[in-house]
Amino acid sequence: MQVFKAYMKIVKKKIPSIIVYFAIFIGISIAMTQAGSESERKDFAQTELKIAIENLDDGELSKALVDYLQVNHEVTEIPETEDELLDAIFCRKLDYVLYIPAGFTEKFLAGEREGSLRDRKVPQSSSGMFADSQVEGFLSTLGVYLDAGFSVDESIKNTMEDYELSVEVAFLNGENAAEKHMAVYYFQYLPYIFISTIILAIGPVLLVFLRRDINARNKCSSVSFQTRNLWLIGGSIVVALAEYLFLMAIGICMYPDYILTLKGAVGAFNAFLSLLFALSVTFLFAQIVKKENALNMVSNVCSLTLAFLGGIFVPLDIFGENVLKVSKFIPTYWYVTANDAIAHVTKFSEITDPIWHGFAIQGIYAVALLTLGMLINRIRARE
Amino acid sequence: MTQPVVVIENLVKRYKELVALDHLNLQINEGEIFGLLGPNGSGKTTAISCVLALLNFDKGSVKVFGKEIQPDSYDIKKNIGVVLQNVAVFRELTVYENIDYFCGLYIKDKRLRKQYVNEAVEFVGLGEYVKFYPKKLSGGLLRRLNIACGIAHKPKLIILDEPTVAVDPQSRNRILEGIEDLNAQGATVIYTSHYMEEVEQVCSRIAIIDKGRKIAEGTKEELKKMIKTDEKIHIEVVGLSETQLSQLRQLPHVYRADYAANELTVYCNGGKHNIVHILKYLQENEVSFGRVYTQLPTLNDVFLEITGKELRD
């Protein structure tokens, strides 16, 4: 009990720095939760270009082309002087400039379809190529209708209708990013917070007790090695639980409609296992690392590696096959996989294999790392 | 008859090629202040670490309170107080919290512990500093805190490993007085040091070790009797010739005489009025001399004579 009390006293003295770490990492994670969900939702939104058009033709086809471009892009007047025009392109105030010469409609209807339009753009720019492809695509479709014997009005109408069609984009696994609940992202970032803050908050306290002089002095006492370690682990669990409960409380305040449901409870259990993993990692590193500065470095490297490779910061869907093979060795991968699957749970029987696998693998990792940490501790104690 | 508290028999400890303890034998009896004297690296701390089961040893045995000590001999350890060479306190806890922590490793009863902690604070004179953090304490006060943490639970055996290293004279005297007080209260004390004055001052029995071996053991009087020197005479002399120095060495009871930096040092064994004979010789040979003083042999002389080297090499 004495070890536990001293542990808590040291934690109390380190509370200001713990709060700073905690605030920083929660801030980062909440910001990333917002940014992450937004960026995924916009993945398939069409890019809007800034296009200037000089239309010297008063025919129907040129008018139709301008109307079409106006639907998807911001069409503006062409700058008055050449210098202004070049500046606008250089500064990316304009992505594309289209010149439609007089008599364009007549020539097009007469079959002269190549080389009558002129454009200016940033050479080799993706925006320029995109605009080119849109103009060429529209005129090509229009030409097909005209060649097929449709009247000018019909051809224009049909072409416009063709380009109004849109395609619903969905992930191969059936998920639509836009439909993901924000709480799923909140849960997704929790392991990053746990790993970062627990290493930084609990690691230094463990280091104090594992310091060579204190350790030697404790070994001279009548409190057994196992008892001392159990109290140290107990103290760490109490601090980690406090952090866990605090984060769950924040989650409930932000997303009560998700977290106060079965899927929320299962997600919270998943997060709890991730917390145990973070604790084990911390206990292991405290045995290996000797200085607090080194622990900071380890915390950053470890949390970022696990976050990136585990799919916390980057969606697992965009990982290549080889990266995924590596990711499967990382517990955060199993956490994220389970977290995504949990989002579809509505009743207990829907807790599928990926979720159970996620739980089991995280649990195994936590026990294995804690055992390894205890083993190193034992070896060091005998040195 | 007093009981042996610690018995070390044929203890051998090796660090790869280095033999840190070479068949060391020691017996420390109840109620003693036992001094373990030796130069840096002689094996004092290694011996203490073996007694505390902090180190595994290669051969021999260590018995404390009649039982073989093992890392898990917690029933023995609860009666041992330890003040390690390096100050082992929590920088994150106050003076009071530190003493309370270490005392609490042995004393579970909260009320009794509070009493013991307060007594320890008073004993080492840290009453004004109980709310201070260790980094605010001077070297001497820090050492006193280290001692308080080691003795607060009122152990029967107290092991102090060089507790006065880098301590100011005032704190050193306080620590030495404290050790005598603890002994007077019934504790057996093992005290290691390379400061012979301290060992001479407080220890009732002394073992001198060098290169992991015990080279002498006994009370300070017994140790001094082991060497030839009974008296050392120092005389400030100007212009002493080699012939005169040789003649001085021929005087009765003089077995050695050195002359360097205008100081003549004459070593005598036995005899009376040696100083008179030497001064008479100098007068007769018209050798001018100044300050004269005599010195009884110290433990340093014992160490020097037995090992051929100074204690603080």
XYZ file of C-alpha atoms in Angstrom:
696
model
C 0.000 0.000 0.000
C 2.934 2.289 0.803
C 4.180 1.982 -2.776
C 0.697 2.774 -4.096
C 0.379 5.829 -1.863
C 3.774 7.142 -2.913
C 2.865 6.446 -6.544
C -0.270 8.560 -6.177
C 1.614 11.343 -4.416
C 4.097 11.482 -7.299
C 1.252 11.439 -9.829
C -0.350 14.322 -7.931
C 2.858 16.330 -8.203
C 3.016 15.629 -11.916
C -0.618 16.554 -12.559
C 0.133 19.951 -14.184
C 2.343 18.360 -16.834
C -0.103 15.467 -17.253
C -2.942 17.945 -17.870
C -0.862 19.767 -20.478
C -0.102 16.523 -22.354
C -3.685 15.442 -22.045
C -5.106 18.716 -23.336
C -2.696 18.741 -26.283
C -3.433 15.193 -27.375
C -7.183 15.451 -26.856
C -7.163 18.720 -28.805
C -5.200 17.128 -31.651
C -7.455 14.092 -31.701
C -10.732 16.009 -31.645
C -9.447 18.281 -34.423
C -8.418 15.226 -36.431
C -11.790 13.583 -35.761
C -13.470 16.568 -37.406
C -10.929 16.927 -40.204
C -10.798 13.181 -40.853
C -14.531 12.779 -41.292
C -14.834 15.927 -43.430
C -12.044 14.930 -45.815
C -13.478 11.451 -46.265
C -16.889 12.915 -47.098
C -15.411 15.172 -49.759
C -13.303 12.495 -51.379
C -15.590 12.268 -54.441
C -16.824 15.851 -54.764
C -16.190 17.310 -58.240
C -13.444 19.883 -58.418
C -14.628 23.383 -59.349
C -12.306 25.329 -61.627
C -12.031 29.042 -62.326
C -12.542 29.462 -66.036
C -12.558 32.646 -68.121
C -14.304 32.490 -71.497
C -14.102 34.839 -74.463
C -17.021 33.906 -76.678
C -17.010 35.719 -80.047
C -19.494 33.296 -81.548
C -23.191 33.902 -81.152
C -24.224 30.409 -82.250
C -26.193 27.863 -80.202
C -23.366 25.378 -79.767
C -20.940 27.849 -78.194
C -23.711 29.022 -75.914
C -24.429 25.422 -74.887
C -20.732 24.837 -74.154
C -20.579 27.938 -71.947
C -23.777 26.873 -70.149
C -22.313 23.415 -69.542
C -19.084 24.807 -68.109
C -21.043 27.174 -65.901
C -22.835 24.284 -64.235
C -19.692 22.771 -62.743
C -17.232 25.646 -62.698
C -16.893 29.278 -61.809
C -16.952 31.130 -65.110
C -15.646 34.705 -65.108
C -14.874 37.503 -67.549
C -11.535 37.422 -69.266
C -9.044 40.001 -67.876
C -8.704 43.119 -69.988
C -4.964 43.111 -70.677
C -2.554 40.338 -71.587
C -0.438 41.064 -68.493
C -3.415 40.765 -66.189
C -4.362 37.508 -67.880
C -0.876 36.035 -67.460
C -0.734 37.185 -63.825
C -4.109 35.579 -63.132
C -2.944 32.253 -64.603
C 0.438 32.450 -62.840
C -1.210 33.168 -59.491
C -3.791 30.428 -60.082
C -6.596 32.951 -59.949
C -7.625 31.417 -63.249
C -7.260 27.730 -64.038
C -8.287 27.873 -67.665
C -9.020 30.414 -70.387
C -11.158 29.409 -73.355
C -11.397 31.393 -76.600
C -14.396 30.610 -78.826
C -13.850 32.297 -82.189
C -16.617 33.809 -84.323
C -18.224 31.270 -86.620
C -17.438 28.335 -84.303
C -21.030 26.937 -84.482
C -21.110 27.116 -88.256
C -17.773 25.383 -88.650
C -18.718 22.672 -86.105
C -21.995 21.945 -87.894
C -20.103 21.823 -91.170
C -17.878 19.102 -89.740
C -14.775 21.225 -89.021
C -14.408 20.145 -85.442
C -10.655 20.147 -84.805
C -8.563 23.185 -83.892
C -11.203 25.885 -83.856
C -11.050 26.484 -80.089
C -8.049 28.026 -78.371
C -7.143 27.835 -74.692
C -4.569 28.993 -72.196
C -3.611 27.256 -68.977
C -0.671 26.403 -66.709
C 1.308 23.913 -68.814
C 0.990 20.308 -67.631
C -1.362 21.334 -64.833
C -3.997 18.834 -63.729
C -6.637 21.572 -63.659
C -5.835 22.488 -67.289
C -6.004 18.873 -68.403
C -9.247 18.402 -66.510
C -10.817 21.432 -68.246
C -9.525 20.199 -71.635
C -11.094 16.813 -71.070
C -14.416 18.394 -70.094
C -14.537 20.647 -73.188
C -13.436 17.845 -75.503
C -15.831 15.366 -73.909
C -18.811 17.736 -74.250
C -18.071 18.591 -77.900
C -17.391 14.984 -78.754
C -20.754 13.868 -77.315
C -22.471 16.752 -79.080
C -20.831 15.711 -82.347
C -22.016 12.126 -81.902
C -25.637 13.271 -81.538
C -25.366 15.612 -84.549
C -23.786 12.902 -86.668
C -26.554 10.553 -85.631
C -29.091 12.876 -87.242
C -30.449 14.682 -84.203
C -31.333 18.336 -84.625
C -29.114 20.972 -83.004
C -31.579 21.583 -80.174
C -32.072 17.876 -79.526
C -28.336 17.232 -79.617
C -27.707 20.023 -77.130
C -30.519 18.809 -74.863
C -29.339 15.177 -74.946
C -25.738 16.101 -74.323
C -26.672 18.298 -71.368
C -28.776 15.494 -69.908
C -25.937 13.020 -70.313
C -23.623 15.216 -68.334
C -26.143 15.781 -65.585
C -25.992 12.095 -64.617
C -23.954 11.453 -61.520
C -22.542 8.279 -60.039
C -22.948 7.197 -56.420
C -19.536 6.230 -55.051
C -19.294 3.558 -52.386
C -16.392 1.701 -50.712
C -15.865 -1.909 -51.655
C -16.726 -2.964 -48.116
C -20.108 -1.373 -48.528
C -19.490 1.650 -46.310
C -20.231 5.132 -47.314
C -17.924 7.625 -45.620
C -20.627 10.222 -45.426
C -22.776 7.861 -43.405
C -20.133 7.140 -40.739
C -21.140 8.466 -37.355
C -18.753 11.029 -35.890
C -18.501 8.887 -32.749
C -16.796 6.195 -34.835
C -14.040 8.689 -35.602
C -13.939 9.704 -31.952
C -13.376 6.080 -30.931
C -10.910 5.649 -33.776
C -8.559 8.289 -32.338
C -8.708 7.041 -28.739
C -5.759 4.586 -28.990
C -3.557 7.437 -30.174
C -4.512 9.482 -27.085
C -4.069 6.479 -24.803
C -0.647 5.514 -26.103
C 0.685 9.089 -26.197
C -0.605 10.257 -22.852
C -0.162 7.078 -20.846
C 3.476 6.718 -21.848
C 4.050 10.384 -21.023
C 2.001 10.472 -17.822
C 2.580 7.075 -16.236
C 6.008 6.278 -17.715
C 7.888 8.966 -15.738
C 6.251 7.851 -12.482
C 7.287 4.248 -13.107
C 10.786 5.481 -13.955
C 11.019 7.077 -10.508
C 10.422 3.718 -8.811
C 12.706 1.887 -11.209
C 15.550 4.357 -10.670
C 18.614 2.371 -9.673
C 19.059 3.911 -6.197
C 15.368 3.775 -5.251
C 15.055 0.273 -6.617
C 18.063 -0.906 -4.606
C 16.679 0.740 -1.477
C 13.275 -0.874 -2.006
C 14.928 -4.253 -2.473
C 16.458 -3.898 0.996
C 13.011 -3.536 2.515
C 10.646 -6.199 3.816
C 8.113 -5.601 1.024
C 8.372 -8.313 -1.608
C 9.266 -7.727 -5.246
C 5.849 -9.011 -6.370
C 3.960 -6.800 -3.930
C 5.866 -3.705 -5.020
C 5.210 -4.475 -8.676
C 1.546 -5.183 -8.086
C 1.084 -1.839 -6.367
C 2.926 -0.081 -9.184
C 0.694 -1.753 -11.753
C -2.330 -1.010 -9.563
C -1.416 2.667 -9.397
C -0.955 2.780 -13.161
C -4.337 1.130 -13.718
C -6.067 3.684 -11.472
C -4.534 6.612 -13.372
C -5.305 5.019 -16.741
C -8.886 4.275 -15.680
C -9.364 7.889 -14.640
C -8.238 8.955 -18.109
C -10.489 6.358 -19.738
C -13.561 7.444 -17.775
C -12.858 11.086 -18.538
C -12.630 10.380 -22.259
C -15.787 8.294 -22.173
C -17.569 11.139 -20.376
C -16.444 13.553 -23.111
C -17.649 11.058 -25.708
C -21.044 10.776 -24.033
C -21.379 14.563 -23.937
C -20.476 14.851 -27.630
C -22.193 11.798 -29.111
C -24.804 10.494 -26.640
C -26.934 9.023 -29.473
C -24.088 6.628 -30.333
C -22.217 5.979 -27.124
C -25.324 5.339 -25.023
C -26.319 2.452 -27.267
C -25.128 -1.142 -27.565
C -22.610 -0.193 -30.242
C -21.322 2.543 -27.948
C -20.889 0.053 -25.103
C -19.075 -2.422 -27.355
C -16.935 0.411 -28.707
C -16.132 1.461 -25.133
C -15.014 -2.097 -24.344
C -12.853 -2.082 -27.462
C -11.333 1.193 -26.244
C -10.779 -0.343 -22.805
C -8.727 -3.143 -24.349
C -6.745 -0.553 -26.232
C -6.150 1.203 -22.896
C -4.765 -2.032 -21.421
C -2.473 -2.371 -24.416
C -1.233 1.201 -23.889
C -0.569 0.399 -20.217
C 1.417 -2.709 -21.093
C 3.473 -0.798 -23.639
C 4.196 1.841 -20.999
C 5.235 -0.761 -18.413
C 7.542 -2.403 -20.949
C 9.160 0.862 -22.070
C 9.656 1.959 -18.463
C 11.820 -1.161 -17.991
C 13.914 -0.448 -21.077
C 14.202 3.321 -21.135
C 16.141 5.021 -18.371
C 15.488 8.724 -18.891
C 12.334 10.796 -19.171
C 13.540 12.509 -22.360
C 13.977 9.154 -24.037
C 10.480 8.250 -22.914
C 9.094 11.341 -24.697
C 10.808 10.244 -27.873
C 9.518 6.695 -27.502
C 6.009 8.002 -26.904
C 6.031 10.002 -30.132
C 7.556 7.275 -32.273
C 5.336 4.570 -30.840
C 2.038 6.470 -30.942
C 2.585 7.823 -34.462
C 3.754 4.479 -35.853
C 0.803 2.654 -34.337
C -1.577 5.401 -35.462
C -0.399 5.497 -39.077
C 0.173 1.805 -39.633
C -2.887 0.803 -37.649
C -5.240 2.894 -39.729
C -6.052 5.551 -37.139
C -4.847 8.506 -39.177
C -5.180 6.997 -42.641
C -8.189 4.910 -43.750
C -7.312 1.236 -44.069
C -9.078 1.158 -47.481
C -6.262 3.053 -49.143
C -3.504 0.789 -47.777
C -1.653 -1.350 -50.289
C -1.599 -5.099 -49.899
C 1.947 -5.179 -48.485
C 1.285 -2.389 -46.003
C -1.824 -4.218 -44.843
C 0.266 -7.343 -44.226
C 2.480 -5.309 -41.893
C -0.521 -3.576 -40.314
C -1.999 -6.894 -39.291
C 0.856 -7.280 -36.817
C -0.161 -4.062 -35.120
C -2.865 -4.115 -32.444
C -4.266 -0.741 -33.476
C -5.148 -2.282 -36.863
C -7.358 -4.773 -35.055
C -8.774 -2.004 -32.921
C -9.722 0.074 -35.969
C -11.127 -2.953 -37.806
C -13.256 -3.840 -34.792
C -14.292 -0.204 -34.334
C -15.530 0.002 -37.953
C -17.440 -3.246 -37.560
C -18.936 -2.133 -34.239
C -20.563 0.816 -36.048
C -22.995 -1.676 -37.658
C -23.927 -3.477 -34.445
C -27.500 -3.001 -33.318
C -27.955 -6.124 -31.211
C -25.635 -8.456 -29.337
C -25.892 -11.238 -31.917
C -24.439 -8.871 -34.507
C -21.071 -8.763 -32.791
C -19.217 -10.427 -35.625
C -15.899 -12.250 -35.873
C -13.810 -9.169 -36.781
C -14.946 -7.618 -33.508
C -14.145 -10.712 -31.427
C -10.804 -11.060 -33.234
C -10.043 -7.434 -32.482
C -10.791 -7.948 -28.798
C -8.772 -11.150 -28.588
C -5.702 -9.827 -30.388
C -5.575 -6.643 -28.346
C -5.948 -8.659 -25.147
C -3.177 -11.054 -26.187
C -0.868 -8.139 -27.009
C -1.574 -6.500 -23.637
C -0.841 -9.694 -21.685
C 2.250 -10.526 -23.776
C 3.821 -7.085 -23.390
C 3.054 -6.935 -19.679
C 4.635 -10.368 -19.215
C 7.690 -9.270 -21.172
C 7.922 -6.113 -19.052
C 7.687 -8.165 -15.842
C 10.365 -10.512 -17.135
C 12.761 -7.658 -17.891
C 11.948 -6.174 -14.492
C 12.806 -9.493 -12.852
C 16.072 -9.797 -14.770
C 17.028 -6.238 -13.860
C 16.192 -6.918 -10.231
C 18.674 -9.774 -10.195
C 21.492 -7.788 -11.808
C 28.092 -13.616 25.679
C 27.055 -11.485 22.707
C 25.405 -13.180 19.746
C 26.755 -12.837 16.219
C 24.382 -10.716 14.133
C 26.183 -11.104 10.819
C 28.498 -13.943 9.894
C 30.293 -13.869 6.566
C 32.236 -16.999 5.670
C 34.588 -17.459 2.728
C 32.658 -14.984 0.628
C 33.783 -14.762 -2.985
C 32.280 -12.348 -5.496
C 33.649 -11.940 -9.005
C 32.795 -9.384 -11.681
C 34.061 -11.259 -14.734
C 37.859 -11.186 -14.309
C 37.841 -8.934 -11.251
C 37.702 -10.600 -7.865
C 35.784 -8.099 -5.740
C 35.646 -10.275 -2.620
C 38.293 -12.888 -2.069
C 37.330 -15.393 0.622
C 36.172 -12.720 3.028
C 35.408 -13.764 6.605
C 33.741 -11.432 9.082
C 31.697 -11.715 12.224
C 29.733 -8.794 13.607
C 28.394 -9.207 17.114
C 25.295 -7.789 18.720
C 25.735 -4.294 20.117
C 28.886 -3.482 18.164
C 29.683 -0.579 15.925
C 31.687 -2.511 13.422
C 33.870 -0.508 11.063
C 34.681 -1.758 7.612
C 37.671 0.261 6.515
C 39.314 0.193 3.133
C 40.262 2.361 0.169
C 37.873 3.025 -2.700
C 37.318 -0.172 -4.655
C 38.445 -2.429 -1.822
C 35.135 -4.316 -1.759
C 33.305 -2.653 1.126
C 30.130 -1.868 -0.806
C 30.186 -5.265 -2.503
C 30.386 -6.928 0.907
C 27.480 -4.827 2.171
C 25.451 -5.610 -0.947
C 25.980 -9.329 -0.332
C 24.858 -8.944 3.280
C 21.683 -7.262 2.003
C 21.191 -9.905 -0.716
C 21.316 -7.198 -3.342
C 24.024 -9.161 -5.127
C 24.442 -12.834 -5.853
C 27.834 -14.144 -4.808
C 29.933 -16.917 -6.246
C 30.941 -18.764 -3.103
C 30.606 -18.693 0.655
C 27.745 -17.840 2.935
C 26.194 -14.840 4.641
C 24.093 -15.317 7.745
C 22.121 -12.499 9.315
C 20.449 -13.069 12.674
C 21.487 -16.702 12.358
C 19.801 -17.341 8.991
C 21.169 -17.467 5.461
C 20.102 -14.262 3.754
C 18.281 -14.527 0.419
C 16.656 -11.850 -1.773
C 13.276 -12.919 -0.365
C 14.331 -13.115 3.300
C 11.781 -10.465 4.209
C 11.545 -11.589 7.836
C 15.262 -10.820 8.209
C 15.135 -7.638 6.167
C 12.458 -6.092 8.360
C 15.078 -5.879 11.119
C 17.710 -4.238 8.954
C 18.071 -0.530 8.335
C 20.076 0.529 5.315
C 21.771 3.773 4.438
C 23.242 3.266 1.011
C 26.259 5.132 -0.330
C 24.180 6.931 -2.968
C 21.399 9.025 -1.503
C 18.265 7.041 -2.306
C 15.307 9.371 -1.817
C 12.406 10.463 -3.998
C 13.071 13.885 -5.477
C 9.310 14.202 -5.983
C 8.428 13.785 -2.288
C 9.081 16.080 0.653
C 11.442 15.237 3.509
C 8.537 14.019 5.643
C 6.936 12.045 2.821
C 10.252 10.342 2.055
C 10.817 9.227 5.636
C 7.192 8.154 5.895
C 7.484 6.113 2.688
C 10.584 4.182 3.737
C 9.354 3.721 7.301
C 6.042 2.493 5.885
C 7.807 -0.311 4.036
C 8.395 -1.850 7.476
C 5.793 -0.377 9.831
C 2.167 -0.872 8.826
C 0.535 0.710 11.893
C -0.217 4.296 10.923
C -0.029 5.782 14.415
C 3.215 4.024 15.308
C 4.685 5.017 11.973
C 3.835 8.660 12.541
C 5.595 8.501 15.895
C 8.661 6.817 14.378
C 8.831 9.299 11.514
C 8.681 12.239 13.897
C 11.399 10.670 16.050
C 13.579 10.118 12.995
C 13.063 13.719 11.883
C 14.117 14.919 15.306
C 17.009 12.477 15.471
C 18.652 13.811 12.311
C 17.687 17.417 13.049
C 15.523 18.007 9.999
C 12.576 19.460 11.888
C 12.726 22.748 10.009
C 12.892 21.048 6.644
C 10.038 18.523 6.723
C 8.171 20.250 3.917
C 11.274 20.776 1.791
C 11.933 18.793 -1.359
C 15.337 17.058 -1.545
C 16.606 19.376 -4.277
C 16.335 22.274 -1.825
C 18.565 20.548 0.743
C 22.333 20.899 1.052
C 24.581 17.852 0.674
C 24.800 17.422 4.440
C 21.050 17.691 5.001
C 20.444 15.276 2.144
C 22.736 12.733 3.799
C 20.847 13.203 7.045
C 17.578 12.587 5.218
C 19.102 9.439 3.734
C 19.976 8.274 7.249
C 16.519 9.110 8.587
C 14.944 7.043 5.803
C 17.183 4.112 6.748
C 16.727 4.130 10.508
C 13.192 5.426 11.077
C 11.711 1.951 11.608
C 14.103 1.315 14.511
C 15.941 -1.699 13.098
C 18.134 -4.032 15.132
C 20.905 -3.938 12.567
C 21.869 -0.724 10.789
C 24.165 -0.767 7.796
C 25.685 2.558 6.834
C 27.692 2.553 3.638
C 29.917 5.650 3.552
C 27.213 7.942 4.917
C 29.483 10.959 5.248
C 30.843 11.221 1.713
C 30.836 14.864 0.556
C 29.433 16.116 3.845
C 30.485 19.300 5.685
C 32.278 18.835 9.052
C 29.260 20.010 11.061
C 26.914 17.497 9.444
C 29.583 14.811 9.693
C 29.895 15.288 13.445
C 26.124 15.191 13.785
C 25.959 11.951 11.795
C 28.721 10.337 13.864
C 27.056 11.364 17.116
C 23.808 9.954 15.759
C 25.452 6.609 15.038
C 26.712 6.419 18.610
C 23.216 7.273 19.856
C 21.635 4.539 17.718
C 24.140 2.066 19.100
C 23.395 3.238 22.617
C 19.711 2.558 21.908
C 20.599 -1.071 21.188
C 21.242 -1.238 17.462
C 24.164 -3.126 16.005
C 25.884 -0.951 13.416
C 28.034 -1.809 10.414
C 29.821 1.278 9.258
C 31.903 1.408 6.100
C 34.185 4.285 5.330
C 37.511 5.229 3.885
C 37.837 8.027 6.450
C 39.942 6.446 9.191
C 39.290 9.305 11.636
C 35.572 8.507 11.589
C 36.131 4.809 12.029
C 38.551 5.478 14.879
C 36.024 7.802 16.474
C 32.932 5.615 16.479
C 33.795 1.960 15.886
C 34.310 -0.533 18.650
C 35.810 -3.087 16.291
C 37.323 -2.636 12.879
C 38.164 -4.793 9.888
C 40.512 -3.431 7.269
C 39.953 -4.799 3.800
C 41.888 -4.342 0.617
C 41.352 -5.961 -2.784
C 38.448 -7.911 -1.352
C 40.462 -9.530 1.420
C 40.438 -8.852 5.121
C 43.942 -7.820 6.068
C 43.425 -7.013 9.738
C 40.677 -7.088 12.334
C 40.323 -6.023 15.947
C 39.723 -3.037 18.175
C 41.653 0.074 17.189
C 44.112 -0.583 19.993
C 44.618 -4.143 18.816
C 45.173 -2.983 15.280
C 47.749 -0.424 16.325
C 49.614 -3.062 18.271
C 49.964 -5.064 15.081
C 52.434 -2.563 13.686
C 55.937 -1.620 14.680
C 55.329 2.102 15.040
C 54.631 3.233 18.585
C 55.493 6.857 18.098
C 56.123 9.174 15.176
C 58.276 12.258 15.811
C 58.155 15.201 13.392
C 60.898 17.872 13.579
C 61.408 20.911 11.377
C 65.102 20.700 10.434
C 67.288 22.725 8.092
C 70.273 21.243 6.263
C 70.377 17.672 7.512
C 73.046 15.658 5.709
C 72.730 12.055 4.550
C 75.395 10.994 7.060
C 73.479 12.619 9.899
C 70.268 10.919 8.748
C 72.041 7.557 8.759
C 73.357 8.229 12.242
C 69.852 9.117 13.430
C 68.629 5.745 12.124
C 71.237 4.070 14.405
C 69.752 5.585 17.588
C 68.063 3.142 19.998
C 64.364 2.276 19.201
C 64.486 4.199 15.896
C 63.649 1.868 13.015
C 63.055 4.389 10.299
C 63.834 8.049 9.589
C 62.848 10.123 6.574
C 63.891 13.627 5.639
C 62.038 15.647 3.017
C 61.003 19.291 2.572
C 62.886 20.330 5.729
C 60.883 17.883 7.814
C 62.450 15.010 9.618
C 60.097 12.137 10.494
C 61.404 9.534 12.901
C 59.514 6.272 13.538
C 60.135 4.626 16.912
C 59.000 1.337 18.350
C 58.985 1.036 22.104
C 61.400 2.787 24.423
C 61.029 5.936 26.448
C 62.300 9.503 25.972
C 62.963 8.929 22.271
C 62.356 12.593 21.517
C 65.022 13.627 24.046
C 67.609 11.383 22.422
C 66.889 12.721 18.974
C 66.969 16.400 19.979
C 70.190 15.798 21.890
C 71.764 14.341 18.753
C 70.705 17.350 16.699
C 72.108 19.794 19.260
C 75.419 17.956 19.527
C 75.784 17.987 15.755
C 74.822 21.671 15.552
C 71.793 20.997 13.364
C 69.270 23.814 13.748
C 65.671 22.738 14.298
C 62.298 24.404 14.841
C 58.812 23.011 15.485
C 58.721 19.605 17.166
C 55.675 17.354 17.705
C 54.932 13.696 18.246
C 52.102 11.548 16.976
C 50.679 8.246 18.139
C 50.049 5.703 15.341
C 46.773 6.024 13.420
C 44.771 3.506 11.438
C 46.360 5.042 8.393
C 49.734 3.923 9.739
C 48.282 0.499 10.272
C 46.985 0.415 6.731
C 50.216 1.856 5.358
C 52.360 -0.626 7.162
C 50.252 -3.651 6.265
C 49.577 -2.824 2.630
C 52.457 -0.494 1.811
C 50.074 2.163 0.472
C 48.014 5.088 1.725
C 44.365 4.490 2.604
C 43.100 7.233 0.307
C 44.906 6.275 -2.891
